[in-house]
């Protein structure tokens, strides 16, 4: 038998009788830490550090009879940089691909300036391919998607409401410092640029032409944005997220 102990929010993926305590579990011959962690219900993308008998290991470590395995999520306050992490490298740029159930979250992440791909027709295989090819973090509420071998960075989204999902991802990934609000198109994810009012005036509703002077535009979908009531609601929400 091998002993396991999962910490903090990783317990939410476990059967209730295994949460918050050490428990013993038989391992298949040549089972690795990744195999057993996911067999117990925890996607490998949620794991930041694995200790076997007190030694930091990667996901390929084969488990043996009598091993004691401790599994940790991302540390919020403890610096474990000197320890071996389970992923080979960090991502140089924070960008996302969201599954079909997280369109609202994708919309808000774009609003905060984070490159986020989303299409409600994306199949799991396509999300896996995009994440691997473009170095994107997968956002999903499907834990089985996060267990796919080539997905190295991902977040299982616990919250159900869109605004709470945004707060959760901002907190877990410490996104506030990298936010660049209102720099990406909410609809197609392309960069926005400032544009003179005279160039877009014929496209604007009369009330907008009368009351607003600053505009931005997307060269891909050709939408025009201004600081109206929707912008103000988004600005209020951001005030609670950004320093």
mmCIF file of C-alpha atoms in Angstrom:
data_model
loop_
_atom_site.group_PDB
_atom_site.id
_atom_site.type_symbol
_atom_site.label_atom_id
_atom_site.label_comp_id
_atom_site.label_asym_id
_atom_site.label_seq_id
_atom_site.Cartn_x
_atom_site.Cartn_y
_atom_site.Cartn_z
ATOM 1 C CA UNK A 1 0.000 0.000 0.000
ATOM 2 C CA UNK A 2 1.053 3.605 -0.619
ATOM 3 C CA UNK A 3 0.029 6.499 1.644
ATOM 4 C CA UNK A 4 -1.337 9.745 0.185
ATOM 5 C CA UNK A 5 -2.118 13.169 1.643
ATOM 6 C CA UNK A 6 -3.566 16.005 -0.421
ATOM 7 C CA UNK A 7 -3.523 19.604 0.794
ATOM 8 C CA UNK A 8 -5.785 22.658 0.658
ATOM 9 C CA UNK A 9 -8.171 22.929 -2.311
ATOM 10 C CA UNK A 10 -6.990 19.657 -3.876
ATOM 11 C CA UNK A 11 -9.198 17.917 -1.330
ATOM 12 C CA UNK A 12 -12.259 19.125 -3.233
ATOM 13 C CA UNK A 13 -11.477 16.599 -5.967
ATOM 14 C CA UNK A 14 -11.298 13.633 -3.569
ATOM 15 C CA UNK A 15 -13.968 11.318 -2.231
ATOM 16 C CA UNK A 16 -15.309 12.819 1.043
ATOM 17 C CA UNK A 17 -13.783 10.113 3.244
ATOM 18 C CA UNK A 18 -10.283 10.926 1.911
ATOM 19 C CA UNK A 19 -10.335 14.689 2.406
ATOM 20 C CA UNK A 20 -8.014 16.377 4.890
ATOM 21 C CA UNK A 21 -6.339 13.186 6.060
ATOM 22 C CA UNK A 22 -3.701 10.637 5.108
ATOM 23 C CA UNK A 23 -5.052 7.484 3.518
ATOM 24 C CA UNK A 24 -3.623 4.285 2.067
ATOM 25 C CA UNK A 25 -4.254 3.102 -1.470
ATOM 26 C CA UNK A 26 -2.922 0.177 -3.544
ATOM 27 C CA UNK A 27 -0.884 1.137 -6.634
ATOM 28 C CA UNK A 28 -0.685 -0.706 -9.932
ATOM 29 C CA UNK A 29 2.697 -2.068 -10.926
ATOM 30 C CA UNK A 30 4.914 0.718 -12.311
ATOM 31 C CA UNK A 31 2.296 3.364 -11.467
ATOM 32 C CA UNK A 32 3.678 6.920 -11.589
ATOM 33 C CA UNK A 33 2.769 9.846 -9.357
ATOM 34 C CA UNK A 34 0.739 11.368 -12.224
ATOM 35 C CA UNK A 35 -1.167 8.134 -12.799
ATOM 36 C CA UNK A 36 -2.122 7.739 -9.151
ATOM 37 C CA UNK A 37 -2.902 11.410 -8.488
ATOM 38 C CA UNK A 38 -5.318 11.462 -11.420
ATOM 39 C CA UNK A 39 -6.733 8.021 -10.581
ATOM 40 C CA UNK A 40 -7.713 9.529 -7.233
ATOM 41 C CA UNK A 41 -9.547 12.351 -9.037
ATOM 42 C CA UNK A 42 -7.110 15.272 -9.045
ATOM 43 C CA UNK A 43 -6.094 16.732 -12.454
ATOM 44 C CA UNK A 44 -2.313 17.057 -12.734
ATOM 45 C CA UNK A 45 -2.643 20.705 -13.805
ATOM 46 C CA UNK A 46 -3.908 21.550 -10.301
ATOM 47 C CA UNK A 47 -0.712 20.235 -8.671
ATOM 48 C CA UNK A 48 2.356 22.376 -8.020
ATOM 49 C CA UNK A 49 4.523 20.149 -5.838
ATOM 50 C CA UNK A 50 4.739 16.421 -5.074
ATOM 51 C CA UNK A 51 6.837 15.005 -2.246
ATOM 52 C CA UNK A 52 7.530 11.271 -2.014
ATOM 53 C CA UNK A 53 9.036 10.320 1.338
ATOM 54 C CA UNK A 54 9.883 13.996 1.820
ATOM 55 C CA UNK A 55 11.707 14.349 -1.514
ATOM 56 C CA UNK A 56 10.407 16.559 -4.319
ATOM 57 C CA UNK A 57 9.687 14.509 -7.466
ATOM 58 C CA UNK A 58 8.181 14.960 -10.915
ATOM 59 C CA UNK A 59 5.125 13.271 -12.390
ATOM 60 C CA UNK A 60 7.188 10.430 -13.835
ATOM 61 C CA UNK A 61 8.360 9.079 -10.478
ATOM 62 C CA UNK A 62 7.294 5.432 -10.123
ATOM 63 C CA UNK A 63 5.715 4.615 -6.786
ATOM 64 C CA UNK A 64 6.725 1.705 -4.600
ATOM 65 C CA UNK A 65 5.141 -0.178 -1.724
ATOM 66 C CA UNK A 66 5.304 1.870 1.461
ATOM 67 C CA UNK A 67 5.898 5.268 -0.193
ATOM 68 C CA UNK A 68 4.342 8.309 1.474
ATOM 69 C CA UNK A 69 3.087 10.852 -1.054
ATOM 70 C CA UNK A 70 2.201 14.484 -0.235
ATOM 71 C CA UNK A 71 0.530 16.525 -2.972
ATOM 72 C CA UNK A 72 0.280 20.336 -2.873
ATOM 73 C CA UNK A 73 -1.508 22.959 -4.984
ATOM 74 C CA UNK A 74 -0.080 26.362 -5.931
ATOM 75 C CA UNK A 75 1.419 28.046 -2.876
ATOM 76 C CA UNK A 76 0.012 31.515 -2.180
ATOM 77 C CA UNK A 77 2.343 32.559 0.655
ATOM 78 C CA UNK A 78 5.173 30.038 0.776
ATOM 79 C CA UNK A 79 8.151 30.354 -1.563
ATOM 80 C CA UNK A 80 9.010 26.874 -2.826
ATOM 81 C CA UNK A 81 11.162 28.075 -5.732
ATOM 82 C CA UNK A 82 14.221 26.081 -4.596
ATOM 83 C CA UNK A 83 12.207 22.857 -4.816
ATOM 84 C CA UNK A 84 11.694 20.886 -8.011
ATOM 85 C CA UNK A 85 8.376 21.739 -9.634
ATOM 86 C CA UNK A 86 6.305 19.157 -11.477
ATOM 87 C CA UNK A 87 6.278 21.156 -14.729
ATOM 88 C CA UNK A 88 9.383 21.532 -16.835
ATOM 89 C CA UNK A 89 9.000 25.268 -17.294
ATOM 90 C CA UNK A 90 6.691 28.196 -16.632
ATOM 91 C CA UNK A 91 4.838 29.954 -19.426
ATOM 92 C CA UNK A 92 6.499 33.122 -20.697
ATOM 93 C CA UNK A 93 3.174 34.801 -21.512
ATOM 94 C CA UNK A 94 -0.107 34.412 -19.626
ATOM 95 C CA UNK A 95 -2.796 33.568 -22.143
ATOM 96 C CA UNK A 96 -5.762 31.239 -22.061
ATOM 97 C CA UNK A 97 -8.064 28.930 -23.954
ATOM 98 C CA UNK A 98 -11.491 28.431 -22.376
ATOM 99 C CA UNK A 99 -13.852 25.530 -22.919
ATOM 100 C CA UNK A 100 -17.400 25.813 -24.248
ATOM 101 C CA UNK A 101 -18.962 26.411 -20.818
ATOM 102 C CA UNK A 102 -16.852 29.452 -19.911
ATOM 103 C CA UNK A 103 -17.782 32.016 -22.533
ATOM 104 C CA UNK A 104 -18.622 34.645 -19.924
ATOM 105 C CA UNK A 105 -15.266 34.195 -18.192
ATOM 106 C CA UNK A 106 -13.450 34.424 -21.541
ATOM 107 C CA UNK A 107 -15.281 37.694 -22.224
ATOM 108 C CA UNK A 108 -14.199 39.177 -18.875
ATOM 109 C CA UNK A 109 -10.596 38.016 -19.232
ATOM 110 C CA UNK A 110 -10.415 39.787 -22.585
ATOM 111 C CA UNK A 111 -11.858 42.866 -20.910
ATOM 112 C CA UNK A 112 -8.949 42.801 -18.446
ATOM 113 C CA UNK A 113 -6.447 42.485 -21.298
ATOM 114 C CA UNK A 114 -5.657 38.763 -21.259
ATOM 115 C CA UNK A 115 -5.468 36.981 -24.610
ATOM 116 C CA UNK A 116 -8.222 34.352 -24.320
ATOM 117 C CA UNK A 117 -9.375 32.028 -27.083
ATOM 118 C CA UNK A 118 -12.958 30.805 -26.908
ATOM 119 C CA UNK A 119 -15.391 29.153 -29.268
ATOM 120 C CA UNK A 120 -18.421 27.257 -28.021
ATOM 121 C CA UNK A 121 -17.752 24.683 -30.743
ATOM 122 C CA UNK A 122 -14.242 23.836 -29.459
ATOM 123 C CA UNK A 123 -13.931 20.096 -28.875
ATOM 124 C CA UNK A 124 -11.624 18.780 -26.153
ATOM 125 C CA UNK A 125 -9.121 17.593 -28.768
ATOM 126 C CA UNK A 126 -8.953 21.076 -30.276
ATOM 127 C CA UNK A 127 -8.447 22.717 -26.880
ATOM 128 C CA UNK A 128 -5.646 20.249 -26.122
ATOM 129 C CA UNK A 129 -3.984 20.982 -29.464
ATOM 130 C CA UNK A 130 -4.249 24.764 -29.067
ATOM 131 C CA UNK A 131 -2.903 24.683 -25.519
ATOM 132 C CA UNK A 132 0.125 22.626 -26.526
ATOM 133 C CA UNK A 133 0.878 24.530 -29.723
ATOM 134 C CA UNK A 134 0.429 28.040 -28.333
ATOM 135 C CA UNK A 135 1.435 27.623 -24.680
ATOM 136 C CA UNK A 136 -2.007 28.493 -23.313
ATOM 137 C CA UNK A 137 -3.545 27.803 -19.907
ATOM 138 C CA UNK A 138 -6.691 25.704 -20.204
ATOM 139 C CA UNK A 139 -9.720 26.965 -18.266
ATOM 140 C CA UNK A 140 -12.477 24.421 -17.721
ATOM 141 C CA UNK A 141 -14.971 22.863 -15.344
ATOM 142 C CA UNK A 142 -14.236 19.433 -16.846
ATOM 143 C CA UNK A 143 -11.575 17.731 -14.745
ATOM 144 C CA UNK A 144 -11.166 14.955 -17.337
ATOM 145 C CA UNK A 145 -10.001 17.521 -19.893
ATOM 146 C CA UNK A 146 -7.235 18.634 -17.526
ATOM 147 C CA UNK A 147 -5.986 15.054 -17.204
ATOM 148 C CA UNK A 148 -4.961 14.934 -20.887
ATOM 149 C CA UNK A 149 -1.240 14.253 -21.128
ATOM 150 C CA UNK A 150 -0.158 17.183 -23.296
ATOM 151 C CA UNK A 151 -2.013 19.799 -21.241
ATOM 152 C CA UNK A 152 0.658 21.075 -18.870
ATOM 153 C CA UNK A 153 -0.997 24.252 -17.559
ATOM 154 C CA UNK A 154 -4.643 24.495 -16.639
ATOM 155 C CA UNK A 155 -7.151 25.596 -14.018
ATOM 156 C CA UNK A 156 -10.280 23.836 -12.909
ATOM 157 C CA UNK A 157 -12.770 26.668 -12.350
ATOM 158 C CA UNK A 158 -14.738 26.073 -9.157
ATOM 159 C CA UNK A 159 -17.069 29.090 -9.152
ATOM 160 C CA UNK A 160 -20.336 29.015 -11.105
ATOM 161 C CA UNK A 161 -21.066 32.727 -11.540
ATOM 162 C CA UNK A 162 -19.003 34.555 -14.150
ATOM 163 C CA UNK A 163 -17.783 37.422 -11.959
ATOM 164 C CA UNK A 164 -16.796 35.000 -9.206
ATOM 165 C CA UNK A 165 -14.937 32.913 -11.789
ATOM 166 C CA UNK A 166 -12.931 35.991 -12.773
ATOM 167 C CA UNK A 167 -12.082 36.708 -9.134
ATOM 168 C CA UNK A 168 -11.048 33.083 -8.638
ATOM 169 C CA UNK A 169 -8.686 33.061 -11.631
ATOM 170 C CA UNK A 170 -7.239 36.477 -10.730
ATOM 171 C CA UNK A 171 -6.504 35.246 -7.212
ATOM 172 C CA UNK A 172 -5.113 31.832 -8.152
ATOM 173 C CA UNK A 173 -2.822 33.109 -10.892
ATOM 174 C CA UNK A 174 -2.007 36.535 -9.419
ATOM 175 C CA UNK A 175 -3.186 38.293 -12.567
ATOM 176 C CA UNK A 176 -3.758 41.799 -11.228
ATOM 177 C CA UNK A 177 -0.220 43.006 -11.965
ATOM 178 C CA UNK A 178 -0.450 41.935 -15.625
ATOM 179 C CA UNK A 179 -3.910 43.297 -16.359
ATOM 180 C CA UNK A 180 -4.317 45.844 -19.184
ATOM 181 C CA UNK A 181 -8.028 46.675 -19.145
ATOM 182 C CA UNK A 182 -9.887 47.533 -22.333
ATOM 183 C CA UNK A 183 -7.013 46.772 -24.703
ATOM 184 C CA UNK A 184 -8.563 43.716 -26.391
ATOM 185 C CA UNK A 185 -11.753 43.303 -28.360
ATOM 186 C CA UNK A 186 -14.346 41.552 -26.201
ATOM 187 C CA UNK A 187 -15.754 39.748 -29.229
ATOM 188 C CA UNK A 188 -12.768 38.527 -31.238
ATOM 189 C CA UNK A 189 -9.762 38.917 -28.885
ATOM 190 C CA UNK A 190 -7.835 41.209 -31.260
ATOM 191 C CA UNK A 191 -6.000 44.328 -30.029
ATOM 192 C CA UNK A 192 -7.947 47.578 -29.841
ATOM 193 C CA UNK A 193 -6.569 50.934 -30.905
ATOM 194 C CA UNK A 194 -7.691 54.510 -30.337
ATOM 195 C CA UNK A 195 -9.528 56.056 -33.246
ATOM 196 C CA UNK A 196 -10.625 59.614 -34.015
ATOM 197 C CA UNK A 197 -14.290 60.337 -33.518
ATOM 198 C CA UNK A 198 -14.593 61.794 -37.012
ATOM 199 C CA UNK A 199 -13.630 58.448 -38.562
ATOM 200 C CA UNK A 200 -16.372 56.508 -36.793
ATOM 201 C CA UNK A 201 -19.054 59.197 -36.447
ATOM 202 C CA UNK A 202 -21.240 57.830 -39.282
ATOM 203 C CA UNK A 203 -21.397 54.453 -37.506
ATOM 204 C CA UNK A 204 -22.483 55.840 -34.126
ATOM 205 C CA UNK A 205 -25.988 56.166 -32.694
ATOM 206 C CA UNK A 206 -27.000 59.833 -32.377
ATOM 207 C CA UNK A 207 -26.864 59.792 -28.554
ATOM 208 C CA UNK A 208 -23.344 58.379 -28.592
ATOM 209 C CA UNK A 209 -22.144 60.987 -31.099
ATOM 210 C CA UNK A 210 -23.503 63.699 -28.829
ATOM 211 C CA UNK A 211 -22.155 62.513 -25.471
ATOM 212 C CA UNK A 212 -18.851 60.723 -26.079
ATOM 213 C CA UNK A 213 -15.506 61.828 -27.477
ATOM 214 C CA UNK A 214 -13.102 58.895 -26.933
ATOM 215 C CA UNK A 215 -13.363 55.729 -28.999
ATOM 216 C CA UNK A 216 -11.421 52.567 -29.741
ATOM 217 C CA UNK A 217 -11.815 50.158 -32.623
ATOM 218 C CA UNK A 218 -11.033 46.594 -33.642
ATOM 219 C CA UNK A 219 -9.533 46.057 -37.083
ATOM 220 C CA UNK A 220 -10.719 42.431 -37.218
ATOM 221 C CA UNK A 221 -14.448 42.615 -36.483
ATOM 222 C CA UNK A 222 -14.654 46.411 -37.051
ATOM 223 C CA UNK A 223 -16.561 47.044 -33.820
ATOM 224 C CA UNK A 224 -16.259 50.442 -32.153
ATOM 225 C CA UNK A 225 -16.199 50.900 -28.364
ATOM 226 C CA UNK A 226 -16.807 53.904 -26.116
ATOM 227 C CA UNK A 227 -16.997 54.574 -22.378
ATOM 228 C CA UNK A 228 -20.737 54.088 -21.980
ATOM 229 C CA UNK A 229 -22.828 52.399 -19.300
ATOM 230 C CA UNK A 230 -21.414 48.948 -20.040
ATOM 231 C CA UNK A 231 -17.846 50.301 -19.737
ATOM 232 C CA UNK A 232 -18.720 51.925 -16.399
ATOM 233 C CA UNK A 233 -20.135 48.659 -15.022
ATOM 234 C CA UNK A 234 -16.976 46.845 -16.074
ATOM 235 C CA UNK A 235 -14.831 49.590 -14.549
ATOM 236 C CA UNK A 236 -16.596 49.199 -11.189
ATOM 237 C CA UNK A 237 -15.971 45.469 -11.240
ATOM 238 C CA UNK A 238 -12.290 45.995 -12.052
ATOM 239 C CA UNK A 239 -11.887 48.431 -9.180
ATOM 240 C CA UNK A 240 -12.357 45.494 -6.837
ATOM 241 C CA UNK A 241 -9.739 43.394 -8.629
ATOM 242 C CA UNK A 242 -6.895 45.718 -9.494
ATOM 243 C CA UNK A 243 -4.487 47.483 -7.107
#
